[in-house]
XYZ file of C-alpha atoms in Angstrom:
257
model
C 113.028 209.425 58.061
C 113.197 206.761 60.929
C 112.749 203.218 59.468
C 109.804 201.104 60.951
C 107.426 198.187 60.032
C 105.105 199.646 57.408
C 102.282 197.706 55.244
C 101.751 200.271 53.162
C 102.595 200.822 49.682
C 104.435 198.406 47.196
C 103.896 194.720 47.890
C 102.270 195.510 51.378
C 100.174 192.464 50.997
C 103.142 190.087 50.517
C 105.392 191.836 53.017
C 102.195 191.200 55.666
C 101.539 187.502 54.395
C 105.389 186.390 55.016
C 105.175 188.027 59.068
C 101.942 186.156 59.184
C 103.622 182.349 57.610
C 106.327 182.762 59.559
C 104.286 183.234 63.165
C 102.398 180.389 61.664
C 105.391 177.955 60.887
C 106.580 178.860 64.703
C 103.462 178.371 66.387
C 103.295 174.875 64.527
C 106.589 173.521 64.847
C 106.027 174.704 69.086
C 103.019 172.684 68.963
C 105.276 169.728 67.424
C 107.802 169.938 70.200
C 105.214 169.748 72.881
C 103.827 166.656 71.269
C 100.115 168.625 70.861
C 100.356 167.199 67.174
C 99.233 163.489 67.106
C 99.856 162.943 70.501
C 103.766 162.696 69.264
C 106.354 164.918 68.502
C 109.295 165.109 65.722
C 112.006 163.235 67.627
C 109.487 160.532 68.652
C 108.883 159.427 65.399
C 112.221 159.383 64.058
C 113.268 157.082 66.748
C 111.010 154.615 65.319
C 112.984 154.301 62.615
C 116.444 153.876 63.494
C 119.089 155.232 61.356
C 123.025 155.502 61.564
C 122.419 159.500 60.135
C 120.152 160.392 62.474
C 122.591 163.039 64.627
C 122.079 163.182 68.365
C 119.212 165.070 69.840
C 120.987 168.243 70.738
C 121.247 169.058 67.177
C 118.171 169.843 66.532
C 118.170 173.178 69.035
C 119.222 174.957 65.377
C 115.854 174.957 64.697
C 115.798 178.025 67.648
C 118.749 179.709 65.867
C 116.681 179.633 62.650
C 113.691 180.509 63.531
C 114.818 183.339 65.515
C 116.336 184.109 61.868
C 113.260 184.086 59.931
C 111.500 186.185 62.420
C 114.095 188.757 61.744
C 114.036 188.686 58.317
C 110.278 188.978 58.515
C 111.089 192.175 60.211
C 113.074 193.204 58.467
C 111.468 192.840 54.863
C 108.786 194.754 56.460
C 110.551 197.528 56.735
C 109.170 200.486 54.944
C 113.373 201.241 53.500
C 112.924 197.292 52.311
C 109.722 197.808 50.370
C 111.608 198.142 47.138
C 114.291 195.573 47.884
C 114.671 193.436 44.054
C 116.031 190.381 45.689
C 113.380 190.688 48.573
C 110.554 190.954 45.485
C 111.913 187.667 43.950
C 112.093 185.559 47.006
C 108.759 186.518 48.933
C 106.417 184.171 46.964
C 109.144 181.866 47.549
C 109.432 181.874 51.279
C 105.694 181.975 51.586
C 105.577 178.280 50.154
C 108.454 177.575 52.094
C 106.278 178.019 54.789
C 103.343 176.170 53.755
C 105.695 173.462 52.922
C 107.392 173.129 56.333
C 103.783 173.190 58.336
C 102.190 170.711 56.043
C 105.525 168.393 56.608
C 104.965 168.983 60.617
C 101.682 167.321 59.982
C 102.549 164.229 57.606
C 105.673 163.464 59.537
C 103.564 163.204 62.781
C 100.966 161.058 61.237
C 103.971 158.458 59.694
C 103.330 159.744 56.174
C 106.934 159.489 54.998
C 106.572 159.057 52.067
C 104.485 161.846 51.633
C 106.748 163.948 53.933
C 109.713 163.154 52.058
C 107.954 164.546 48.868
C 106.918 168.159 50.702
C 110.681 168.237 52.106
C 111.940 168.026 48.527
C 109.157 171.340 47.873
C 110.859 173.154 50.839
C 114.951 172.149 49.703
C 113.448 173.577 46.157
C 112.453 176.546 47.539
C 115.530 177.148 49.918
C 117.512 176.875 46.589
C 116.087 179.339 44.671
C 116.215 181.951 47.827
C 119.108 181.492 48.648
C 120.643 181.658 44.772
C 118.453 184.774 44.610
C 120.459 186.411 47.557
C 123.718 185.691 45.837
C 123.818 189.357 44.538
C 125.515 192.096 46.369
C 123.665 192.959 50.022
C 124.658 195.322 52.554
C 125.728 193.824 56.043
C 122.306 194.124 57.581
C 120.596 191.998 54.840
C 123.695 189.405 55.408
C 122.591 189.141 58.656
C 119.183 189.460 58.174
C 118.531 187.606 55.410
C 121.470 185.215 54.161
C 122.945 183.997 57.125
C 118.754 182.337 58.198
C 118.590 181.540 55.115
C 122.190 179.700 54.599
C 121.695 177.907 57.817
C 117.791 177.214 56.970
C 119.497 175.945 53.534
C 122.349 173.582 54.922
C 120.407 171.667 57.667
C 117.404 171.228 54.980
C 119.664 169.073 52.767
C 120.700 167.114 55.522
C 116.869 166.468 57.029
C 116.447 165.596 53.460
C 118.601 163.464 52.874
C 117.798 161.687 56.960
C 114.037 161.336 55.418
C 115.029 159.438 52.724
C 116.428 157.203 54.511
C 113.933 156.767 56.858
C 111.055 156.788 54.205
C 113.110 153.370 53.184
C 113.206 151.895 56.513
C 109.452 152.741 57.444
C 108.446 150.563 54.224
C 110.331 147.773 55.554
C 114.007 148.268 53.744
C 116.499 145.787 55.379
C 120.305 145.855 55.090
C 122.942 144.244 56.739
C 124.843 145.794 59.704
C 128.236 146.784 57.168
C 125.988 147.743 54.014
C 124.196 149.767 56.605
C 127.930 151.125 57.566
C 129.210 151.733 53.998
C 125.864 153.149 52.913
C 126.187 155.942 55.675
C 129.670 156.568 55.057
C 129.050 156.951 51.385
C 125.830 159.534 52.206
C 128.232 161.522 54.904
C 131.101 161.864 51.668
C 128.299 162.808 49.067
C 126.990 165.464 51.825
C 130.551 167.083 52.616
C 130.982 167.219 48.913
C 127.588 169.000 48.044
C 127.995 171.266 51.122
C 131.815 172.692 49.789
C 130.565 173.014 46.299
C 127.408 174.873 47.458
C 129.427 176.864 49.786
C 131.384 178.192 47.180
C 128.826 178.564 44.388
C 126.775 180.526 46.356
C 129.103 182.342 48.667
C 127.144 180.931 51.717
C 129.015 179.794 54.762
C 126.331 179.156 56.838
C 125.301 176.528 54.823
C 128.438 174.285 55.214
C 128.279 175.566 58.724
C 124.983 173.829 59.055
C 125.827 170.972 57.401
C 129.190 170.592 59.718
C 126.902 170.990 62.981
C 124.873 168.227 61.771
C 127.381 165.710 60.671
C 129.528 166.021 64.391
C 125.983 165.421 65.962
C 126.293 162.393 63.822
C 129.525 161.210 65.240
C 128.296 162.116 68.863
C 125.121 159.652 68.443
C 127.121 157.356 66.713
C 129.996 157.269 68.195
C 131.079 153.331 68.199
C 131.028 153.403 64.228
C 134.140 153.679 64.070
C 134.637 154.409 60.033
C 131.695 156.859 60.534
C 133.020 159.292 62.382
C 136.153 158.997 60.786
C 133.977 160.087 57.339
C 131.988 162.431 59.568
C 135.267 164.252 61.179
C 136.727 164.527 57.689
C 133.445 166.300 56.461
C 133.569 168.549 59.394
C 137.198 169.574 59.029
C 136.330 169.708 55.147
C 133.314 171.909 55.625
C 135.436 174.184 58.584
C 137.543 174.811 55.589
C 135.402 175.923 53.142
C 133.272 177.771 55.244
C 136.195 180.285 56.803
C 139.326 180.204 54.373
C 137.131 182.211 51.615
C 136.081 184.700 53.787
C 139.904 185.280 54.579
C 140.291 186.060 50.946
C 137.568 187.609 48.499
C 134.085 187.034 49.988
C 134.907 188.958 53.198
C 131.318 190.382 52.851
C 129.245 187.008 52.088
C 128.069 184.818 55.068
């Protein structure tokens, strides 16, 4: 029997609610970009806040890599030879309020609720946790590609936009340091990162979540490229991260992405 897109059957509703979030989560975050949110857009109101992890602009085209993930996953779930999928049961729900997560952070972050955006990002690391701890088990390569590798990268460059809203939740309510606590402190964040990123690499088997999390820290370096003790921390993560990422997949894990 050919394979195709079928709502029919087991979990047909769910299948059809996580094509229809994820069109919804694109169409909002395009509306972002063009600045028809607010009258701003993403990048605008970061730069209001200046930070010494904010990575350069260029960084953020992973968002199109993702996205272009998601929408095959959403495909692919849909499939009518995925309808009985166990790990795709167990992580629907999941990705649904993912999705309602990252729309409703679109909107707080471009009305300078940061606070209240740094709360909803926390919702949407939660939930990439649990998905991507619930595609730990043993996948074919189509759902690798379809399904761990989005979510891996999804994963990785959620901690770090996490961890970049913290710090500017601090700054928009006035949060002063000097110039070398301001160094330290980022050096510190960049080390804590690279460490969370191996262990989570090889807890989960993912390596496009340090892969993610190495794209984001060189961006880092780029923007920043004067701090000098920065990019030395940042290089070291990247290298660190590089590591990780490929040397297990030389040895046991030849399967996991």
């Amino acid at each position: 029997m050919t394979d195709k897109i079928d709502f029919n059957g087991e979990r047909r509703v769910e299948r059809f609610v996580v094509v229809l979030a994820t069109l919804c989560v694109v169409f909002v975050n395009y509306s972002a970009a063009k600045g028809y949110i607010n009258g701003t857009t993403p990048q605008q109101v970061s730069d209001k806040y200046p930070s010494l992890l904010t990575p350069a602009g260029y960084a953020f085209s992973i968002w199109g890599l993702i996205y272009l993930g998601l929408i095959i996953f959403s495909i692919y779930q849909a499939m009518s030879s995925q309808a009985e999928n166990a790990r795709f049961k167990r992580i629907r729900a999941l990705y649904i309020i993912n999705c309602a997560a990252n729309c409703a952070w679109i909107f707080l972050w471009h009305h300078e609720q940061i606070w209240a955006s740094l709360a909803v990002i926390f919702t949407l690391l939660g939930t990439l946790v649990l998905i991507n701890a619930r595609l730990q088990n043993k996948r074919d390569a189509a759902e690798t590609w379809a399904a761990r590798v989005p979510f891996g990268l999804y994963f990785g460059w959620a901690t770090v936009a996490t961890v970049l809203n913290f710090t500017l939740a601090l700054a928009s309510s006035g949060v002063e340091t000097s110039a070398s606590t301001a160094r330290i402190s980022a050096s510190v964040i960049v080390a804590a990162v690279t460490i969370l990123g191996v262990v989570v690499r090889l807890k989960l088997s993912t390596a496009a979540y340090a892969l993610a999390i190495a794209w984001a820290l060189t961006a880092i370096a780029v923007k920043h490229g004067g701090e000098t003790a920065l990019v030395f921390c940042t290089a070291f993560g990247v290298i660190a991260l590089l590591v990780a990422a490929i040397f297990p997949l030389s040895q046991t894990e030849k399967s996991n992405v």
